[in-house]
Amino acid sequence: MSISTRSVMRRFPCVAFAAALSLLAMAPALAETSAPLRVVGFSGSSNWPIYVALEKGFFKRNGVEVDLAATPDSVSQLTKLIDGKIEIAMTAIDNVIAYQEGQGEVPTAQPDLVAFLGVNNGGRFNLIVAPEVKSYADLKGTQLAVDALTTGYAFLLRQMLEEQGGLKPSEYKLFSAGNSGQRADALQSKKVAGTLLNSPYDSIAERMGYRRLAGASEIVGHYQGSVGATRRDWAEANQEKLVAYIRGYVAGVDWLYDPANKEEAMAILMKRLPRTKPENAEFAYDELLSPTKGSLLPRAKLDIEGVRAVLKLRSNFGLPKKTLTDPMRYYDPKYYDMAVR
């Protein structure tokens, strides 16, 4: 203790005691501020902006630490978010809507979830099938893999099978297999005849002899895929942290969209996803970042019309039956606006 501090304590003991109590009261808050944000996403190239922001220090530059983990499935991811075991889920907005509306895969405490940024267009998924499957008709009587039966992109697959293939739900069976990597494994082990895969798992499977039967973009134009989501009460209590995360994430997206960074970007993806070969990284780069058909949303700006498309599918297939029409029930733009302003 310095001489000046001891002098103050001798002359003003009450003031010094109050100051000490104030410091003690601040200690938990300071510790909480310095704790990394626990972020959970699905393994795949949709996490590319996060990989970049971690490698290039964009999160740290904005004053936030991020701990990214992969989820085996949406059930684990959403229950952890609802239970407060993580702060942020990079997940399909359909998952946010489903659990918010009591239509989730498993019962949970009543959540109050909110999306705060957009990740990609959900039309990026491709229906990858076994080599012997030549048409939708060959999928009759087969089993197909999804993440979860009632959330995520299961409804998108059902719409593809119905609209493009004329298949009724009774003519095939859906199997809950988890994330893209696990669905790809289920396909390779012949547990299923097909599944929706995102990049780079779709191109990896194709190079192994599996066939791309169709792309989701062929039946949906605007379709909001993944988003950044959190609990509304956590967002309100941790506004600065959330805004800092969004700034770091958007910086990662902007960096990826700079063609000068292509080679380094591919190296980062292969480092983070060891199963990815250079040709797969090239495919993923084109799929996500092509100026004409890229699915990664520029500046991470959520597509409101895309959310309406998700709500339409959920209104058709979700149980208990509900008519859902208001995108703003599940999205609060104020944090994003603060971050990019």
CSV table of C-alpha atoms in Angstrom, one decimal:
chain,number,residue,atom,x,y,z
A,1,MET,CA,0.0,0.0,0.0
A,2,SER,CA,1.4,3.4,-1.0
A,3,ILE,CA,2.0,6.2,1.6
A,4,SER,CA,-0.7,8.4,0.0
A,5,THR,CA,-3.2,5.5,0.3
A,6,ARG,CA,-2.4,4.9,3.9
A,7,SER,CA,-2.7,8.6,4.6
A,8,VAL,CA,-6.2,8.6,3.0
A,9,MET,CA,-7.3,5.6,5.0
A,10,ARG,CA,-6.1,7.2,8.3
A,11,ARG,CA,-7.8,10.5,7.6
A,12,PHE,CA,-11.0,9.2,5.9
A,13,PRO,CA,-11.6,5.6,7.2
A,14,CYS,CA,-15.2,5.5,6.2
A,15,VAL,CA,-14.5,6.7,2.6
A,16,ALA,CA,-11.7,4.1,2.3
A,17,PHE,CA,-13.9,1.3,3.6
A,18,ALA,CA,-16.7,2.2,1.1
A,19,ALA,CA,-14.2,2.2,-1.7
A,20,ALA,CA,-12.9,-1.2,-0.7
A,21,LEU,CA,-16.5,-2.5,-0.7
A,22,SER,CA,-17.1,-1.0,-4.1
A,23,LEU,CA,-14.0,-2.8,-5.5
A,24,LEU,CA,-15.2,-6.1,-4.0
A,25,ALA,CA,-18.6,-5.6,-5.6
A,26,MET,CA,-17.1,-4.9,-9.0
A,27,ALA,CA,-14.8,-8.0,-8.9
A,28,PRO,CA,-17.4,-10.5,-10.2
A,29,ALA,CA,-18.5,-8.2,-13.0
A,30,LEU,CA,-14.8,-7.6,-14.0
A,31,ALA,CA,-14.3,-11.4,-14.1
A,32,GLU,CA,-17.4,-11.9,-16.1
A,33,THR,CA,-16.3,-9.2,-18.6
A,34,SER,CA,-13.0,-10.9,-19.2
A,35,ALA,CA,-14.5,-14.4,-19.5
A,36,PRO,CA,-14.6,-15.7,-23.1
A,37,LEU,CA,-17.9,-15.8,-24.9
A,38,ARG,CA,-19.0,-19.4,-25.3
A,39,VAL,CA,-20.1,-19.9,-28.9
A,40,VAL,CA,-21.3,-23.1,-30.3
A,41,GLY,CA,-21.9,-23.8,-34.0
A,42,PHE,CA,-22.1,-26.6,-36.5
A,43,SER,CA,-18.9,-27.9,-38.0
A,44,GLY,CA,-18.5,-26.7,-41.5
A,45,SER,CA,-17.6,-23.7,-43.7
A,46,SER,CA,-20.5,-21.6,-42.3
A,47,ASN,CA,-18.1,-20.9,-39.4
A,48,TRP,CA,-15.5,-19.5,-41.7
A,49,PRO,CA,-16.0,-15.9,-40.6
A,50,ILE,CA,-15.4,-17.0,-37.0
A,51,TYR,CA,-12.3,-19.0,-38.0
A,52,VAL,CA,-11.0,-15.9,-39.7
A,53,ALA,CA,-11.9,-13.5,-36.8
A,54,LEU,CA,-10.1,-15.8,-34.4
A,55,GLU,CA,-7.0,-16.2,-36.6
A,56,LYS,CA,-6.7,-12.5,-37.5
A,57,GLY,CA,-7.6,-11.2,-34.0
A,58,PHE,CA,-10.7,-9.4,-35.0
A,59,PHE,CA,-12.6,-10.4,-31.9
A,60,LYS,CA,-9.7,-9.3,-29.6
A,61,ARG,CA,-9.4,-6.1,-31.5
A,62,ASN,CA,-12.9,-5.3,-30.5
A,63,GLY,CA,-12.3,-6.3,-26.9
A,64,VAL,CA,-13.9,-9.7,-26.7
A,65,GLU,CA,-12.6,-13.2,-26.3
A,66,VAL,CA,-14.4,-16.1,-28.1
A,67,ASP,CA,-14.3,-19.8,-27.3
A,68,LEU,CA,-15.8,-21.7,-30.3
A,69,ALA,CA,-17.0,-25.3,-30.0
A,70,ALA,CA,-18.7,-27.6,-32.4
A,71,THR,CA,-22.1,-29.1,-31.6
A,72,PRO,CA,-23.1,-32.7,-32.4
A,73,ASP,CA,-26.7,-31.7,-33.1
A,74,SER,CA,-29.2,-28.9,-32.7
A,75,VAL,CA,-30.8,-30.4,-29.7
A,76,SER,CA,-27.6,-30.2,-27.7
A,77,GLN,CA,-26.9,-26.7,-29.0
A,78,LEU,CA,-30.3,-25.2,-28.3
A,79,THR,CA,-30.8,-26.8,-24.9
A,80,LYS,CA,-27.4,-25.4,-23.8
A,81,LEU,CA,-28.3,-22.0,-25.0
A,82,ILE,CA,-31.7,-22.0,-23.3
A,83,ASP,CA,-30.1,-23.4,-20.0
A,84,GLY,CA,-27.5,-20.6,-20.0
A,85,LYS,CA,-24.5,-23.0,-20.5
A,86,ILE,CA,-23.4,-21.0,-23.6
A,87,GLU,CA,-23.9,-17.4,-24.7
A,88,ILE,CA,-24.2,-17.7,-28.4
A,89,ALA,CA,-25.5,-20.3,-30.9
A,90,MET,CA,-24.6,-20.1,-34.6
A,91,THR,CA,-27.7,-22.1,-35.7
A,92,ALA,CA,-30.5,-22.3,-38.2
A,93,ILE,CA,-33.1,-19.6,-37.5
A,94,ASP,CA,-35.7,-22.4,-37.9
A,95,ASN,CA,-34.3,-23.8,-34.6
A,96,VAL,CA,-34.8,-20.4,-32.9
A,97,ILE,CA,-38.3,-20.2,-34.2
A,98,ALA,CA,-39.1,-23.8,-33.3
A,99,TYR,CA,-38.1,-23.6,-29.7
A,100,GLN,CA,-39.6,-20.2,-29.3
A,101,GLU,CA,-42.9,-21.5,-30.5
A,102,GLY,CA,-42.9,-24.7,-28.4
A,103,GLN,CA,-42.2,-26.9,-31.5
A,104,GLY,CA,-38.6,-27.9,-30.7
A,105,GLU,CA,-37.3,-31.4,-30.9
A,106,VAL,CA,-37.3,-31.8,-27.1
A,107,PRO,CA,-39.3,-30.0,-24.4
A,108,THR,CA,-37.4,-27.2,-22.7
A,109,ALA,CA,-38.0,-24.3,-20.3
A,110,GLN,CA,-39.9,-21.5,-22.0
A,111,PRO,CA,-37.1,-19.7,-23.9
A,112,ASP,CA,-36.8,-16.1,-25.0
A,113,LEU,CA,-34.4,-16.4,-27.9
A,114,VAL,CA,-33.4,-13.8,-30.4
A,115,ALA,CA,-31.4,-13.7,-33.6
A,116,PHE,CA,-28.9,-10.8,-34.0
A,117,LEU,CA,-27.0,-11.4,-37.3
A,118,GLY,CA,-27.3,-13.4,-40.4
A,119,VAL,CA,-24.9,-16.1,-41.6
A,120,ASN,CA,-26.0,-17.5,-44.9
A,121,ASN,CA,-28.7,-18.4,-47.3
A,122,GLY,CA,-30.1,-21.8,-46.4
A,123,GLY,CA,-30.3,-22.7,-50.1
A,124,ARG,CA,-26.6,-23.7,-50.0
A,125,PHE,CA,-27.5,-27.3,-48.9
A,126,ASN,CA,-27.3,-30.0,-51.5
A,127,LEU,CA,-29.1,-33.3,-51.5
A,128,ILE,CA,-26.3,-35.9,-51.7
A,129,VAL,CA,-27.4,-39.5,-52.3
A,130,ALA,CA,-25.8,-43.0,-52.7
A,131,PRO,CA,-24.3,-43.7,-56.1
A,132,GLU,CA,-27.1,-46.1,-57.0
A,133,VAL,CA,-29.8,-43.4,-56.5
A,134,LYS,CA,-30.4,-41.8,-60.0
A,135,SER,CA,-33.7,-40.0,-59.3
A,136,TYR,CA,-36.2,-39.1,-56.5
A,137,ALA,CA,-38.1,-42.2,-57.4
A,138,ASP,CA,-35.2,-44.3,-56.2
A,139,LEU,CA,-35.6,-42.8,-52.7
A,140,LYS,CA,-39.0,-44.5,-52.1
A,141,GLY,CA,-38.8,-46.8,-49.2
A,142,THR,CA,-35.4,-45.5,-48.1
A,143,GLN,CA,-34.1,-43.7,-45.0
A,144,LEU,CA,-32.8,-40.2,-45.2
A,145,ALA,CA,-30.7,-38.4,-42.6
A,146,VAL,CA,-31.5,-35.0,-41.0
A,147,ASP,CA,-30.1,-33.2,-38.0
A,148,ALA,CA,-33.4,-33.3,-36.1
A,149,LEU,CA,-36.8,-34.5,-37.2
A,150,THR,CA,-38.8,-31.3,-36.4
A,151,THR,CA,-36.2,-28.5,-36.6
A,152,GLY,CA,-33.3,-27.2,-38.7
A,153,TYR,CA,-33.5,-28.1,-42.4
A,154,ALA,CA,-35.8,-31.2,-42.1
A,155,PHE,CA,-38.7,-29.2,-43.4
A,156,LEU,CA,-36.6,-27.9,-46.3
A,157,LEU,CA,-35.8,-31.5,-47.3
A,158,ARG,CA,-39.5,-32.5,-47.0
A,159,GLN,CA,-40.4,-29.7,-49.3
A,160,MET,CA,-37.8,-30.7,-51.8
A,161,LEU,CA,-39.0,-34.3,-51.8
A,162,GLU,CA,-42.6,-33.3,-52.2
A,163,GLU,CA,-42.2,-30.5,-54.8
A,164,GLN,CA,-39.4,-31.9,-56.9
A,165,GLY,CA,-39.8,-35.7,-56.4
A,166,GLY,CA,-43.5,-36.0,-55.7
A,167,LEU,CA,-42.8,-38.1,-52.6
A,168,LYS,CA,-45.2,-38.3,-49.8
A,169,PRO,CA,-44.0,-38.5,-46.2
A,170,SER,CA,-45.2,-42.1,-46.0
A,171,GLU,CA,-42.9,-43.1,-48.8
A,172,TYR,CA,-39.6,-42.5,-47.0
A,173,LYS,CA,-38.3,-42.3,-43.4
A,174,LEU,CA,-36.3,-39.5,-41.8
A,175,PHE,CA,-33.5,-40.5,-39.4
A,176,SER,CA,-32.0,-38.0,-36.9
A,177,ALA,CA,-28.2,-38.3,-37.3
A,178,GLY,CA,-26.9,-34.9,-36.1
A,179,ASN,CA,-24.6,-32.4,-37.8
A,180,SER,CA,-23.3,-32.5,-41.4
A,181,GLY,CA,-20.2,-34.5,-40.6
A,182,GLN,CA,-22.4,-37.2,-38.8
A,183,ARG,CA,-24.9,-37.2,-41.6
A,184,ALA,CA,-22.1,-37.7,-44.1
A,185,ASP,CA,-20.8,-40.6,-42.0
A,186,ALA,CA,-24.3,-42.1,-42.0
A,187,LEU,CA,-24.4,-41.9,-45.8
A,188,GLN,CA,-21.0,-43.5,-46.2
A,189,SER,CA,-21.9,-46.3,-43.8
A,190,LYS,CA,-25.0,-47.0,-45.8
A,191,LYS,CA,-27.4,-46.3,-42.9
A,192,VAL,CA,-29.2,-43.8,-45.2
A,193,ALA,CA,-29.7,-43.3,-48.9
A,194,GLY,CA,-29.3,-39.6,-48.8
A,195,THR,CA,-29.0,-36.4,-46.8
A,196,LEU,CA,-28.7,-32.6,-47.1
A,197,LEU,CA,-25.0,-31.6,-46.7
A,198,ASN,CA,-23.4,-28.2,-46.6
A,199,SER,CA,-19.9,-27.2,-47.7
A,200,PRO,CA,-17.3,-28.8,-47.6
A,201,TYR,CA,-19.0,-32.1,-46.7
A,202,ASP,CA,-21.0,-32.1,-50.0
A,203,SER,CA,-18.0,-31.8,-52.2
A,204,ILE,CA,-16.0,-34.3,-50.1
A,205,ALA,CA,-18.9,-36.8,-50.6
A,206,GLU,CA,-19.1,-36.1,-54.3
A,207,ARG,CA,-15.4,-36.8,-54.8
A,208,MET,CA,-15.9,-40.2,-53.0
A,209,GLY,CA,-18.5,-41.2,-55.6
A,210,TYR,CA,-21.8,-40.0,-54.0
A,211,ARG,CA,-24.2,-38.0,-56.2
A,212,ARG,CA,-25.7,-34.6,-56.0
A,213,LEU,CA,-29.3,-35.2,-56.7
A,214,ALA,CA,-30.6,-31.6,-56.2
A,215,GLY,CA,-29.8,-28.3,-54.5
A,216,ALA,CA,-32.1,-26.6,-52.0
A,217,SER,CA,-31.6,-23.3,-54.0
A,218,GLU,CA,-33.6,-24.9,-56.8
A,219,ILE,CA,-36.8,-24.6,-54.7
A,220,VAL,CA,-36.1,-21.7,-52.5
A,221,GLY,CA,-34.8,-18.2,-53.4
A,222,HIS,CA,-34.7,-16.2,-50.3
A,223,TYR,CA,-34.3,-18.6,-47.3
A,224,GLN,CA,-32.6,-17.5,-44.2
A,225,GLY,CA,-30.3,-20.3,-43.1
A,226,SER,CA,-28.0,-19.9,-40.1
A,227,VAL,CA,-28.0,-16.9,-37.7
A,228,GLY,CA,-26.2,-15.8,-34.6
A,229,ALA,CA,-28.7,-16.3,-31.7
A,230,THR,CA,-28.7,-15.7,-28.0
A,231,ARG,CA,-31.1,-15.2,-25.1
A,232,ARG,CA,-32.8,-11.9,-25.1
A,233,ASP,CA,-32.1,-11.2,-21.4
A,234,TRP,CA,-28.4,-12.0,-21.8
A,235,ALA,CA,-28.2,-9.6,-24.8
A,236,GLU,CA,-29.8,-6.8,-22.9
A,237,ALA,CA,-27.4,-7.3,-19.9
A,238,ASN,CA,-24.3,-7.8,-22.1
A,239,GLN,CA,-24.9,-5.3,-24.9
A,240,GLU,CA,-21.2,-4.2,-25.2
A,241,LYS,CA,-20.0,-7.8,-25.5
A,242,LEU,CA,-22.6,-8.7,-28.1
A,243,VAL,CA,-21.9,-5.6,-30.2
A,244,ALA,CA,-18.1,-6.4,-30.0
A,245,TYR,CA,-18.8,-10.0,-31.1
A,246,ILE,CA,-20.8,-8.7,-34.1
A,247,ARG,CA,-18.1,-6.3,-35.1
A,248,GLY,CA,-15.5,-9.0,-35.0
A,249,TYR,CA,-17.7,-11.3,-37.0
A,250,VAL,CA,-18.6,-8.7,-39.6
A,251,ALA,CA,-14.8,-8.0,-40.0
A,252,GLY,CA,-14.3,-11.7,-40.7
A,253,VAL,CA,-17.0,-11.6,-43.4
A,254,ASP,CA,-15.5,-8.5,-45.0
A,255,TRP,CA,-12.0,-10.0,-45.0
A,256,LEU,CA,-13.3,-13.2,-46.6
A,257,TYR,CA,-15.0,-11.2,-49.4
A,258,ASP,CA,-11.7,-9.6,-50.3
A,259,PRO,CA,-10.4,-11.7,-53.3
A,260,ALA,CA,-6.8,-10.8,-52.2
A,261,ASN,CA,-7.3,-13.0,-49.2
A,262,LYS,CA,-8.5,-16.2,-51.0
A,263,GLU,CA,-5.4,-18.3,-50.5
A,264,GLU,CA,-5.0,-17.5,-46.8
A,265,ALA,CA,-8.7,-18.0,-46.3
A,266,MET,CA,-8.5,-21.5,-47.8
A,267,ALA,CA,-5.5,-22.3,-45.6
A,268,ILE,CA,-7.5,-21.2,-42.5
A,269,LEU,CA,-10.5,-23.4,-43.5
A,270,MET,CA,-8.2,-26.4,-44.0
A,271,LYS,CA,-6.5,-25.8,-40.7
A,272,ARG,CA,-9.8,-25.6,-38.8
A,273,LEU,CA,-11.5,-28.5,-40.7
A,274,PRO,CA,-8.7,-31.1,-41.2
A,275,ARG,CA,-10.9,-33.3,-43.5
A,276,THR,CA,-10.9,-30.5,-46.0
A,277,LYS,CA,-8.6,-30.9,-49.0
A,278,PRO,CA,-7.5,-28.0,-51.3
A,279,GLU,CA,-10.1,-28.9,-53.9
A,280,ASN,CA,-12.9,-29.0,-51.2
A,281,ALA,CA,-11.7,-25.6,-49.9
A,282,GLU,CA,-11.8,-24.2,-53.5
A,283,PHE,CA,-15.4,-25.5,-53.9
A,284,ALA,CA,-16.4,-24.1,-50.5
A,285,TYR,CA,-14.9,-20.7,-51.4
A,286,ASP,CA,-16.9,-20.5,-54.6
A,287,GLU,CA,-20.1,-21.7,-53.0
A,288,LEU,CA,-20.0,-19.2,-50.2
A,289,LEU,CA,-18.2,-16.2,-51.7
A,290,SER,CA,-19.0,-16.2,-55.4
A,291,PRO,CA,-20.0,-12.6,-56.4
A,292,THR,CA,-23.1,-14.0,-58.2
A,293,LYS,CA,-24.2,-17.1,-56.2
A,294,GLY,CA,-22.3,-16.9,-52.9
A,295,SER,CA,-24.4,-18.0,-49.9
A,296,LEU,CA,-22.5,-16.2,-47.2
A,297,LEU,CA,-24.5,-13.0,-46.4
A,298,PRO,CA,-22.4,-9.9,-47.1
A,299,ARG,CA,-21.8,-7.9,-43.9
A,300,ALA,CA,-23.7,-10.6,-42.0
A,301,LYS,CA,-27.0,-8.8,-42.7
A,302,LEU,CA,-30.0,-11.0,-42.0
A,303,ASP,CA,-32.5,-11.5,-44.9
A,304,ILE,CA,-35.9,-10.6,-43.6
A,305,GLU,CA,-37.6,-12.1,-46.7
A,306,GLY,CA,-35.6,-15.2,-46.1
A,307,VAL,CA,-37.1,-15.5,-42.6
A,308,ARG,CA,-40.6,-15.2,-44.1
A,309,ALA,CA,-39.8,-18.3,-46.2
A,310,VAL,CA,-38.7,-20.2,-43.1
A,311,LEU,CA,-41.9,-19.2,-41.3
A,312,LYS,CA,-44.0,-20.4,-44.3
A,313,LEU,CA,-42.3,-23.9,-44.2
A,314,ARG,CA,-42.8,-24.1,-40.4
A,315,SER,CA,-46.4,-23.1,-40.7
A,316,ASN,CA,-46.9,-26.0,-43.2
A,317,PHE,CA,-45.0,-28.7,-41.3
A,318,GLY,CA,-44.5,-27.6,-37.7
A,319,LEU,CA,-46.4,-29.2,-34.8
A,320,PRO,CA,-48.4,-28.1,-32.9
A,321,LYS,CA,-49.9,-26.4,-35.9
A,322,LYS,CA,-49.4,-22.6,-36.0
A,323,THR,CA,-49.5,-19.9,-38.6
A,324,LEU,CA,-46.3,-17.8,-38.3
A,325,THR,CA,-45.9,-14.6,-40.2
A,326,ASP,CA,-43.8,-12.0,-38.2
A,327,PRO,CA,-40.0,-12.2,-38.7
A,328,MET,CA,-39.4,-9.5,-36.1
A,329,ARG,CA,-40.7,-11.8,-33.3
A,330,TYR,CA,-37.4,-13.7,-33.6
A,331,TYR,CA,-35.0,-10.9,-34.7
A,332,ASP,CA,-33.8,-7.8,-32.9
A,333,PRO,CA,-31.7,-5.6,-35.3
A,334,LYS,CA,-30.6,-3.0,-32.7
A,335,TYR,CA,-27.3,-4.8,-31.8
A,336,TYR,CA,-26.3,-5.3,-35.4
A,337,ASP,CA,-27.2,-1.7,-36.2
A,338,MET,CA,-25.0,-0.5,-33.2
A,339,ALA,CA,-22.1,-2.7,-34.4
A,340,VAL,CA,-22.0,-1.5,-38.0
A,341,ARG,CA,-23.1,2.1,-37.4
